Coordinates of C-alpha atoms and ligand atoms in Angstrom, one line a residue:
M1 CA -29.7 12.3 -11.0
M2 CA -26.7 12.0 -13.2
P3 CA -23.5 13.0 -11.5
K4 CA -22.2 15.9 -13.2
R5 CA -19.0 16.0 -15.2
L6 CA -15.7 16.6 -13.3
K7 CA -14.9 20.5 -12.8
M8 CA -11.4 21.5 -12.1
G9 CA -8.9 24.1 -13.6
P10 CA -7.0 26.1 -14.3
L11 CA -3.9 24.3 -15.0
P12 CA -0.5 25.1 -16.1
A13 CA -0.5 25.3 -20.1
D14 CA 1.7 22.2 -20.5
F15 CA -0.6 19.9 -18.5
E16 CA -3.9 21.5 -19.3
Q17 CA -4.7 19.8 -22.6
E18 CA -3.6 16.5 -21.7
L19 CA -5.4 16.5 -18.3
R20 CA -8.3 17.9 -19.7
G21 CA -8.6 15.5 -22.5
L22 CA -8.1 12.9 -19.7
T23 CA -10.3 14.0 -16.9
T24 CA -13.3 15.5 -18.7
N25 CA -14.6 12.1 -19.5
A26 CA -14.1 10.6 -15.8
R27 CA -17.5 10.2 -14.3
I28 CA -16.8 11.7 -10.9
N29 CA -19.3 13.1 -8.5
H30 CA -20.5 16.5 -8.9
L31 CA -18.3 19.2 -7.5
D32 CA -20.3 22.4 -6.9
G33 CA -19.4 24.2 -3.8
D34 CA -16.2 24.2 -2.1
R35 CA -13.1 23.7 -4.0
V36 CA -9.8 21.9 -2.8
E37 CA -6.8 23.5 -4.1
V38 CA -3.9 21.4 -5.6
E39 CA -0.4 22.6 -5.0
A40 CA 2.9 21.9 -6.9
P41 CA 5.4 21.3 -4.0
F42 CA 8.3 22.3 -6.2
T43 CA 7.1 26.0 -6.4
G44 CA 4.1 26.4 -4.0
E45 CA 1.9 27.4 -7.0
T46 CA -1.7 26.2 -7.3
I47 CA -1.8 24.1 -10.5
G48 CA -5.5 23.4 -10.3
W49 CA -8.6 22.3 -8.3
V50 CA -11.2 19.8 -7.4
A51 CA -14.2 20.1 -5.6
S52 CA -14.8 19.1 -2.2
G53 CA -17.6 16.3 -2.2
S54 CA -20.3 15.8 0.0
E55 CA -21.8 12.9 2.3
D56 CA -24.5 13.2 -0.5
D57 CA -21.9 12.5 -3.4
V58 CA -20.3 9.8 -1.9
A59 CA -23.8 8.1 -1.4
E60 CA -24.5 8.8 -5.1
A61 CA -21.2 7.2 -6.0
F62 CA -22.0 4.1 -4.3
R63 CA -25.5 4.0 -6.1
F64 CA -23.8 4.2 -9.3
A65 CA -21.0 1.8 -8.5
R66 CA -23.7 -0.7 -7.1
R67 CA -25.2 -0.9 -10.1
A68 CA -22.5 -1.1 -12.2
Q69 CA -21.2 -3.8 -10.3
K70 CA -24.1 -6.2 -10.9
S71 CA -23.4 -6.6 -14.1
W72 CA -19.6 -6.6 -13.8
E73 CA -19.4 -9.7 -11.4
H74 CA -20.7 -11.7 -14.2
V75 CA -17.9 -10.6 -16.6
P76 CA -15.8 -13.6 -17.1
F77 CA -12.3 -13.8 -15.8
G78 CA -10.8 -13.9 -19.2
E79 CA -12.3 -10.5 -20.2
R80 CA -11.2 -9.0 -17.0
R81 CA -7.6 -10.4 -17.7
K82 CA -7.5 -8.7 -21.1
I83 CA -8.6 -5.5 -19.5
F84 CA -6.1 -5.3 -16.8
R85 CA -3.2 -6.6 -19.1
R86 CA -4.2 -3.8 -21.6
F87 CA -3.9 -1.6 -18.3
H88 CA -0.6 -2.8 -17.8
D89 CA 0.6 -2.0 -21.3
Q90 CA -1.2 1.7 -21.0
V91 CA 0.6 2.6 -17.9
L92 CA 4.0 1.8 -19.3
R93 CA 3.2 3.5 -22.4
N94 CA 2.3 6.6 -20.5
R95 CA 5.1 6.4 -18.0
E96 CA 6.3 10.0 -18.9
L97 CA 2.9 11.6 -18.2
L98 CA 2.6 9.5 -15.2
C99 CA 5.8 10.5 -13.8
D100 CA 5.1 14.1 -14.8
I101 CA 1.9 14.6 -12.8
I102 CA 3.1 12.6 -9.8
Q103 CA 6.1 14.8 -9.5
L104 CA 4.0 17.9 -10.0
E105 CA 1.7 17.1 -7.3
T106 CA 4.0 15.6 -5.1
G107 CA 7.5 17.2 -5.6
K108 CA 9.2 14.0 -5.6
N109 CA 12.3 13.0 -7.9
R110 CA 11.6 11.6 -11.0
A111 CA 13.1 8.1 -10.1
S112 CA 10.9 7.7 -7.2
A113 CA 7.6 8.7 -9.3
F114 CA 8.6 5.8 -11.8
D115 CA 8.8 3.3 -8.7
E116 CA 5.0 3.8 -8.8
V117 CA 4.7 3.2 -12.6
L118 CA 6.6 0.1 -12.1
D119 CA 4.5 -1.1 -8.9
V120 CA 1.1 -0.6 -10.8
A121 CA 2.3 -2.5 -14.0
N122 CA 3.6 -5.2 -11.5
N123 CA 0.3 -5.3 -9.6
A124 CA -1.8 -5.2 -12.9
R125 CA -0.1 -8.0 -14.6
Y126 CA 0.1 -10.2 -11.7
Y127 CA -3.7 -10.2 -10.7
A128 CA -4.5 -10.4 -14.5
N129 CA -2.5 -13.6 -14.6
N130 CA -3.7 -15.2 -11.4
V131 CA -7.2 -13.9 -10.9
E132 CA -8.9 -17.3 -12.3
K133 CA -6.2 -19.3 -10.5
F134 CA -7.0 -17.7 -7.3
L135 CA -10.9 -17.5 -7.4
K136 CA -12.4 -20.5 -9.5
P137 CA -14.2 -22.7 -7.4
E138 CA -12.0 -25.2 -5.8
K139 CA -12.8 -28.8 -4.6
R140 CA -12.1 -29.0 -0.9
R141 CA -12.0 -32.1 1.0
S142 CA -15.4 -33.2 3.3
A143 CA -15.8 -34.8 6.3
L144 CA -16.6 -38.3 4.6
P145 CA -15.1 -38.8 1.2
I146 CA -17.0 -39.8 -1.6
V147 CA -20.6 -39.5 0.2
A148 CA -20.0 -35.5 0.3
K149 CA -18.6 -33.4 -2.5
S150 CA -17.5 -29.8 -1.2
R151 CA -16.5 -26.7 -3.1
E152 CA -15.0 -23.5 -2.1
Y153 CA -16.5 -20.3 -4.0
H154 CA -15.3 -16.7 -4.0
H155 CA -17.8 -14.0 -4.5
P156 CA -17.2 -10.1 -4.9
L157 CA -18.3 -8.5 -1.9
G158 CA -20.0 -5.7 -3.6
V159 CA -18.4 -2.1 -3.8
V160 CA -15.1 -1.8 -1.9
G161 CA -14.3 1.6 -0.4
Q162 CA -10.6 3.1 -0.8
I163 CA -9.0 6.1 1.1
T164 CA -5.5 7.0 0.1
P165 CA -2.6 9.0 1.2
W166 CA -0.7 11.4 -0.7
N167 CA 2.8 10.2 -0.9
Y168 CA 2.5 7.5 -3.6
P169 CA -0.6 8.8 -5.3
L170 CA -0.3 6.1 -8.3
A171 CA 0.7 3.2 -6.6
L172 CA -1.4 3.2 -3.7
G173 CA -4.3 5.3 -5.5
I174 CA -4.9 2.5 -8.1
G175 CA -2.6 -0.5 -6.7
D176 CA -4.8 -1.9 -4.1
A177 CA -8.1 -1.1 -6.3
I178 CA -6.6 -3.4 -9.0
P179 CA -7.4 -7.0 -7.0
A180 CA -10.4 -5.4 -5.7
L181 CA -11.7 -4.8 -9.3
I182 CA -10.5 -7.6 -10.9
A183 CA -12.3 -10.0 -8.2
G184 CA -15.6 -8.4 -9.4
N185 CA -16.3 -5.4 -7.1
G186 CA -16.9 -1.9 -7.6
L187 CA -15.0 1.0 -6.1
V188 CA -15.8 4.1 -4.4
A189 CA -12.3 5.9 -4.0
K190 CA -10.8 8.9 -2.1
P191 CA -7.6 10.1 -3.5
D192 CA -5.8 12.3 -1.1
S193 CA -7.0 16.0 -1.4
S194 CA -3.4 17.2 -2.3
T195 CA -3.0 14.4 -5.2
P196 CA -6.2 14.0 -7.0
F197 CA -5.1 14.4 -10.6
T198 CA -2.7 11.5 -10.6
A199 CA -5.6 9.0 -9.6
L200 CA -7.6 10.7 -12.1
I201 CA -5.7 9.7 -14.9
A202 CA -4.7 6.3 -13.7
F203 CA -8.5 5.3 -13.7
E204 CA -8.9 7.0 -17.0
L205 CA -6.2 4.8 -18.2
L206 CA -8.3 2.0 -16.8
F207 CA -11.4 3.2 -18.4
K208 CA -9.3 3.3 -21.8
A209 CA -8.4 -0.1 -21.5
G210 CA -12.2 -1.3 -21.1
L211 CA -13.1 -1.0 -17.6
P212 CA -16.7 -0.1 -17.5
R213 CA -16.8 3.4 -16.4
D214 CA -19.7 3.4 -13.9
L215 CA -17.9 0.6 -11.9
V216 CA -15.4 3.2 -10.2
Q217 CA -16.4 6.3 -8.8
L218 CA -13.8 8.7 -7.4
V219 CA -14.9 11.4 -5.1
T220 CA -12.6 14.2 -3.9
G221 CA -12.8 16.1 -0.6
S222 CA -11.7 16.3 3.0
G223 CA -11.2 12.8 4.9
R224 CA -13.6 13.2 7.5
V225 CA -16.2 13.9 5.2
V226 CA -15.8 11.8 2.3
G227 CA -13.7 9.4 4.0
G228 CA -16.0 8.8 6.6
A229 CA -18.9 8.5 4.3
I230 CA -17.0 5.9 2.3
A231 CA -16.5 4.1 5.4
D232 CA -20.1 4.1 6.4
N233 CA -21.3 3.1 3.1
C234 CA -18.7 0.2 1.6
D235 CA -18.7 -3.5 1.5
F236 CA -14.9 -3.6 2.5
L237 CA -12.6 -0.8 3.3
M238 CA -9.0 -0.7 2.0
F239 CA -7.0 2.2 3.5
T240 CA -3.5 3.3 3.4
G241 CA -2.4 5.9 6.0
S242 CA -1.6 7.2 9.6
T243 CA -2.2 4.6 12.6
A244 CA -4.2 7.2 14.3
T245 CA -6.8 7.5 11.2
G246 CA -6.7 3.8 10.8
K247 CA -7.7 3.1 14.3
I248 CA -10.7 5.7 13.8
L249 CA -11.7 3.8 10.5
G250 CA -11.4 0.5 12.0
E251 CA -13.9 1.5 14.9
Q252 CA -16.2 2.5 12.1
V253 CA -16.2 0.0 9.9
G254 CA -16.1 -2.5 13.0
R255 CA -19.4 -1.3 14.2
R256 CA -20.9 -2.4 10.7
L257 CA -18.7 -5.6 10.6
V258 CA -17.4 -4.7 7.6
G259 CA -14.0 -6.4 6.4
Y260 CA -11.2 -3.8 6.5
S261 CA -7.3 -4.0 5.5
A262 CA -5.0 -1.0 6.4
E263 CA -1.5 -0.3 6.1
L264 CA -0.6 2.1 8.9
G265 CA 2.6 3.8 10.0
G266 CA 6.0 2.2 10.8
K267 CA 9.4 3.0 12.5
N268 CA 11.5 0.9 10.1
P269 CA 14.6 -0.5 11.7
M270 CA 17.7 -1.8 9.4
I271 CA 20.3 -4.0 11.1
I272 CA 24.0 -4.1 9.8
A273 CA 26.1 -6.8 10.5
N274 CA 30.0 -7.0 10.7
D275 CA 30.3 -8.9 7.5
V276 CA 28.9 -6.8 5.0
D277 CA 30.3 -4.9 2.0
I278 CA 30.2 -1.6 3.6
N279 CA 29.8 0.2 0.0
Y280 CA 26.8 -1.9 -1.2
T281 CA 25.4 -1.3 2.1
A282 CA 25.7 2.3 2.3
R283 CA 24.1 2.7 -0.9
G284 CA 21.4 0.4 -0.1
A285 CA 20.8 2.6 3.2
V286 CA 20.6 5.9 1.3
D287 CA 17.9 4.3 -1.0
A288 CA 16.2 2.9 2.0
C289 CA 16.3 6.1 4.0
F290 CA 15.7 8.7 1.2
S291 CA 13.6 7.4 -1.6
N292 CA 10.7 9.7 -2.0
S293 CA 12.5 12.1 0.7
G294 CA 11.6 9.5 3.2
Q295 CA 8.0 10.0 2.7
L296 CA 7.3 6.1 2.6
C297 CA 5.5 3.9 5.1
V298 CA 8.3 1.3 4.4
S299 CA 11.2 3.7 4.3
I300 CA 14.0 3.2 7.1
E301 CA 14.4 5.8 10.0
R302 CA 16.8 4.1 12.4
I303 CA 19.7 1.8 11.8
Y304 CA 21.7 -0.5 14.2
V305 CA 25.3 -1.6 13.0
E306 CA 27.5 -4.0 14.9
R307 CA 30.2 -2.0 16.7
A308 CA 33.3 -3.0 14.9
T309 CA 31.6 -1.9 11.5
F310 CA 30.1 1.4 13.0
D311 CA 32.9 3.8 12.0
D312 CA 33.3 2.4 8.5
F313 CA 29.7 2.3 7.6
Q314 CA 29.1 5.9 9.2
H315 CA 31.8 7.3 7.2
A316 CA 30.6 5.4 3.8
F317 CA 27.0 6.1 4.3
V318 CA 27.3 10.1 5.5
Q319 CA 29.6 10.7 2.4
R320 CA 27.1 9.5 0.1
V321 CA 24.3 11.3 1.8
K322 CA 26.4 14.4 1.4
D323 CA 26.9 14.0 -2.2
M324 CA 23.1 13.3 -2.9
T325 CA 21.7 15.6 -5.7
L326 CA 18.7 17.6 -4.4
G327 CA 16.4 19.7 -6.9
S328 CA 13.1 20.3 -8.2
G329 CA 13.9 19.0 -11.8
F330 CA 11.7 16.5 -13.8
N331 CA 15.2 15.0 -15.1
W332 CA 15.8 11.4 -13.9
E333 CA 19.2 12.1 -12.2
T334 CA 18.2 14.1 -9.1
Q335 CA 18.3 11.8 -6.2
M336 CA 16.2 13.6 -3.7
G337 CA 13.1 16.0 -4.4
S338 CA 11.1 18.2 -2.2
L339 CA 8.9 17.3 0.9
A340 CA 5.2 17.2 -0.4
S341 CA 3.9 20.1 1.9
A342 CA 4.1 23.1 4.5
N343 CA 2.8 20.8 6.9
Q344 CA 5.3 17.8 6.0
L345 CA 8.2 20.4 6.4
E346 CA 6.9 21.6 9.7
T347 CA 6.6 18.1 11.0
V348 CA 10.3 17.0 10.0
R349 CA 11.7 20.0 11.4
K350 CA 9.8 19.8 14.4
Y351 CA 11.1 16.2 15.1
V352 CA 14.7 16.8 14.1
D353 CA 14.9 20.3 16.4
D354 CA 13.6 18.2 19.0
A355 CA 16.2 15.6 19.1
V356 CA 19.0 18.1 18.4
E357 CA 17.6 20.2 21.4
K358 CA 18.0 17.3 23.5
G359 CA 21.2 16.2 22.5
A360 CA 21.3 14.5 19.3
R361 CA 24.5 14.9 17.2
V362 CA 23.8 15.8 13.5
L363 CA 25.9 14.0 10.9
T364 CA 24.9 15.7 8.2
G365 CA 21.7 17.9 6.9
A366 CA 19.2 19.3 9.5
K367 CA 18.1 22.2 7.8
A368 CA 15.6 23.2 5.3
R369 CA 16.6 24.5 1.8
P370 CA 14.3 27.4 0.8
D371 CA 16.9 28.1 -1.9
L372 CA 15.6 25.1 -3.7
G373 CA 11.9 25.5 -3.2
P374 CA 9.5 26.2 -0.4
Y375 CA 9.5 22.7 1.2
F376 CA 13.0 21.4 0.7
Y377 CA 14.7 19.8 3.7
E378 CA 17.8 18.2 3.5
P379 CA 18.7 14.3 4.0
T380 CA 19.6 14.2 7.9
V381 CA 21.6 11.4 9.4
L382 CA 21.7 11.8 13.3
T383 CA 23.6 9.5 16.0
D384 CA 23.7 9.8 19.7
V385 CA 20.0 10.2 19.9
P386 CA 18.8 10.5 23.4
E387 CA 16.0 8.0 24.7
D388 CA 13.7 11.2 25.3
A389 CA 14.0 12.5 21.8
L390 CA 10.5 12.0 20.0
L391 CA 11.9 10.5 16.8
R392 CA 13.3 7.7 18.8
T393 CA 10.1 5.7 18.6
E394 CA 7.7 8.1 16.7
E395 CA 7.5 8.1 12.8
V396 CA 9.0 11.1 11.3
F397 CA 7.7 10.2 7.7
G398 CA 10.5 12.3 6.3
P399 CA 14.3 12.1 5.2
V400 CA 15.7 11.7 8.5
V401 CA 17.5 8.8 10.1
Y402 CA 19.2 7.9 13.2
L403 CA 22.4 5.5 13.7
E404 CA 23.4 3.4 16.7
A405 CA 26.0 1.0 17.3
V406 CA 25.0 -2.3 18.9
N407 CA 27.1 -5.1 20.4
D408 CA 26.0 -7.9 18.5
L409 CA 22.9 -8.7 16.2
N410 CA 20.6 -9.9 19.2
E411 CA 21.1 -6.4 20.4
G412 CA 20.1 -5.4 17.2
I413 CA 17.0 -7.5 17.0
E414 CA 16.1 -6.3 20.5
K415 CA 15.9 -2.9 19.7
A416 CA 14.6 -3.5 16.2
N417 CA 11.6 -4.9 18.1
D418 CA 11.3 -2.3 20.5
T419 CA 8.5 -0.5 19.2
N420 CA 4.6 -0.2 18.9
Y421 CA 4.9 -0.5 15.1
G422 CA 5.9 -3.5 12.8
L423 CA 5.8 -2.7 9.2
N424 CA 9.1 -3.2 7.3
A425 CA 12.4 -4.0 8.3
S426 CA 16.2 -4.6 6.7
V427 CA 19.0 -7.0 7.4
Y428 CA 22.3 -6.3 5.8
A429 CA 24.5 -9.5 6.4
S430 CA 25.8 -12.6 4.8
P431 CA 22.7 -14.5 3.5
E432 CA 23.1 -17.4 6.2
T433 CA 23.3 -14.9 9.1
A434 CA 20.4 -12.3 7.3
W435 CA 17.8 -15.3 7.0
R436 CA 18.5 -16.1 10.7
V437 CA 18.2 -12.9 12.1
A438 CA 15.1 -11.7 9.7
Q439 CA 12.6 -14.1 11.1
K440 CA 13.2 -12.8 14.8
V441 CA 12.2 -9.1 13.7
E442 CA 8.6 -8.6 14.1
S443 CA 7.8 -7.0 11.1
G444 CA 5.3 -7.7 8.3
S445 CA 7.9 -7.6 5.5
L446 CA 11.8 -7.7 5.5
A447 CA 14.4 -7.1 3.0
I448 CA 17.7 -8.8 2.9
N449 CA 20.7 -6.7 1.5
D450 CA 18.0 -4.3 0.2
G451 CA 16.1 -1.7 2.1
Y452 CA 12.2 -2.5 1.2
T453 CA 11.9 -2.5 -2.8
T454 CA 12.8 -6.3 -3.0
A455 CA 10.2 -7.2 -0.4
W456 CA 7.7 -4.7 -2.0
A457 CA 8.4 -6.0 -5.5
A458 CA 7.7 -9.6 -4.7
I459 CA 4.5 -9.2 -5.5
G460 CA 3.2 -13.0 -4.9
N461 CA 4.2 -12.6 -1.4
P462 CA 1.6 -10.7 1.0
M463 CA 2.9 -8.1 3.2
G464 CA 0.9 -6.2 5.9
G465 CA 1.6 -4.6 8.9
R466 CA 2.1 -6.1 12.6
K467 CA 1.2 -4.5 15.9
E468 CA 0.0 -0.9 15.0
S469 CA 1.3 -0.8 11.5
G470 CA -1.9 -2.5 10.1
V471 CA -4.1 -5.2 9.6
S472 CA -4.6 -7.6 6.8
H473 CA -2.3 -7.9 3.8
R474 CA -1.9 -6.6 0.0
H475 CA -0.4 -8.6 -2.5
G476 CA -0.5 -12.3 -3.4
K477 CA -3.4 -14.4 -3.2
E478 CA -4.4 -12.9 0.3
G479 CA -4.5 -9.5 -1.5
L480 CA -6.9 -10.8 -3.8
V481 CA -9.3 -13.2 -1.7
K482 CA -9.6 -10.4 0.7
Y483 CA -11.9 -8.5 -1.4
T484 CA -14.2 -11.7 -1.7
A485 CA -16.7 -13.6 0.3
S486 CA -15.7 -17.4 0.5
Q487 CA -18.5 -19.6 0.5
N488 CA -18.6 -23.4 1.6
I489 CA -20.9 -25.2 -0.7
T490 CA -20.9 -29.2 0.2
E491 CA -23.4 -31.8 -1.3
Q492 CA -24.5 -35.0 0.7
R493 CA -24.5 -37.9 -1.6
F494 CA -25.9 -41.2 -1.6
M495 CA -27.3 -41.4 2.1
S496 CA -28.0 -38.7 5.0
I497 CA -25.0 -37.7 6.9
R498 CA -26.9 -39.0 9.9
G499 CA -26.8 -42.5 8.5
P500 CA -29.7 -44.5 7.3
E501 CA -32.9 -44.0 9.0
S502 CA -33.2 -47.9 10.1
M503 CA -29.8 -47.7 12.0
S504 CA -30.2 -47.1 15.7
R505 CA -28.3 -43.9 17.1
K506 CA -26.1 -46.2 19.1
A507 CA -24.9 -48.2 16.2
Y508 CA -24.6 -45.0 14.2
I509 CA -22.2 -43.7 17.2
N510 CA -20.0 -46.7 16.9
V511 CA -19.9 -46.7 13.2
M512 CA -18.8 -43.0 13.0
S513 CA -16.3 -43.3 15.6
A514 CA -14.7 -46.4 14.1
A515 CA -14.8 -44.4 10.7
M516 CA -13.2 -41.4 12.0
Q517 CA -10.5 -43.7 13.5
L518 CA -9.5 -45.7 10.4
G519 CA -9.7 -42.4 8.5
K520 CA -7.1 -40.7 10.8
T521 CA -5.0 -44.3 10.8
L522 CA -5.2 -44.8 7.0
R523 CA -4.7 -40.9 6.4
I524 CA -7.6 -40.6 4.3
L525 CA -9.0 -37.6 6.2
P526 CA -7.9 -34.3 5.7
Ligands
ADP601 P1 -1.5 11.4 6.3 O1 -0.7 11.8 7.7 O2 -0.5 10.5 5.7 O3 -2.3 12.2 5.6 P2 -3.9 10.5 7.2 O4 -4.2 9.0 7.9 O5 -4.2 11.8 8.1 O6 -2.3 10.1 6.7 O7 -4.5 10.4 5.7 C1 -4.7 9.5 4.8 C2 -5.8 9.6 4.3 O8 -7.0 9.5 5.1 C3 -6.1 10.7 3.5 O9 -7.1 10.6 2.1 C4 -7.1 11.7 4.3 O10 -8.1 12.4 3.7 C5 -8.1 10.4 4.7 N1 -8.3 10.7 6.3 C6 -7.9 11.6 7.2 N2 -8.7 11.8 8.5 C7 -9.9 10.6 8.1 C8 -10.9 10.3 8.7 N3 -11.3 10.7 10.1 N4 -11.9 9.3 8.2 C9 -11.7 9.2 6.8 N5 -10.6 9.5 6.0 C10 -9.6 10.2 6.6

């Protein structure tokens, strides 16, 4: 059975034409039955709907993707590179449309939306430029030089499953799909139910750039049903979301021994040394804590400042936070937008109220702003947060940070590491000090004299969570090779590795031992 065309609607007039033009062509699975309404957090209005997929939809999506993948894996690297380089250009060319739809679905400020555009273009260019270098068959050294010839091959795994959250619907919705696809795989992806349109547009741009349509199947719907079925059918699972869901999915794919990459929660620390430029640091800290209203897995939620600098930093930082512009505009200047949903507002409020009731001091914020929109919440800075406050250790995933003075950098490192998470961290200090401190912090990425952006954008360097913050990595060679099966092909030449048949086993043992010894001494063995 052919999947039916996407059904959705109604949408605001401004977007209807563009979205319809883009999505009526998208082959996504049939959507009769339950609907998922999509809300604009700026106003709380419903902007459209997509249907809620079933397990059968997912099974059908895999059938289509598997069939398309059989041809795609034979497409030469050069062709694949062209498609993804064209996609790069399409993304930059369509940046205003992409920012519009991201903002509409998530309520974030426009600068945070544009970060997603940059990230996807960065990903597309990097993997297009490097796919051949990373995946072409590679000569490997064998146990016995000359008599054996060994090569490593990378084969696509088949169809990759992808489950993504709502906070970065473009960057996470398609960023991790780029290496999966360019490596020769198909994809069945579930965007978050509250942000499906961004993913639809992003993949439509990829189809326009030349990717075969059936290769990617998007199925919208509930996490448990659609996400669960993807985990049950995929040949590799890429997940971004909460640690709780990450554990469920890890168990699920573990039962089938399918590979898994997950970026999960964090409680990311920043350490500030005495020798910093206060103004530069305060500006960076605002960006680190409040980009995307703090709804960012790598954003900073706790700041440890060396005692001599604490008061100056607190003063400069809090002043900047108080001066931030909040609002629902589609302009480029607003510094912070809305939270993404009623749930998010409830969660943030719960964490802040709990901390304040237990004795935390509010330096600024700590209140909702219904005058701006239904889910707005002020950027919030706390201090004197008591040990039993939930947000001391739990991830808020909102615009909330607490400050604490430490006696020295070692205490800062100790406190930074006192967590079950290990996703991102930041150190502000003179470079010499910062590089030394950085390596002692147990995080998958660490930004020096920046909050997170510089490490995230260093696309050639893999990043992933330690401890309960994730498994495996995205970015870099590893972010591509993880989507492939390595194969060791080795040819024995001239004679058997067991030696000539006429040779006694005793003589063979002596010759082999001598050869091993000599090979090590002369350094001709790997
Ligand atoms: P968040 O709190 O950021 O929404 P979640 O981990 O709950 O994080 O959700 C991230 C993604 O995982 C979403 O697309 C959601 O629909 C999906 N999801 C949630 N629960 C499950 C589950 N049990 N199985 C598969 N996917 C799920």
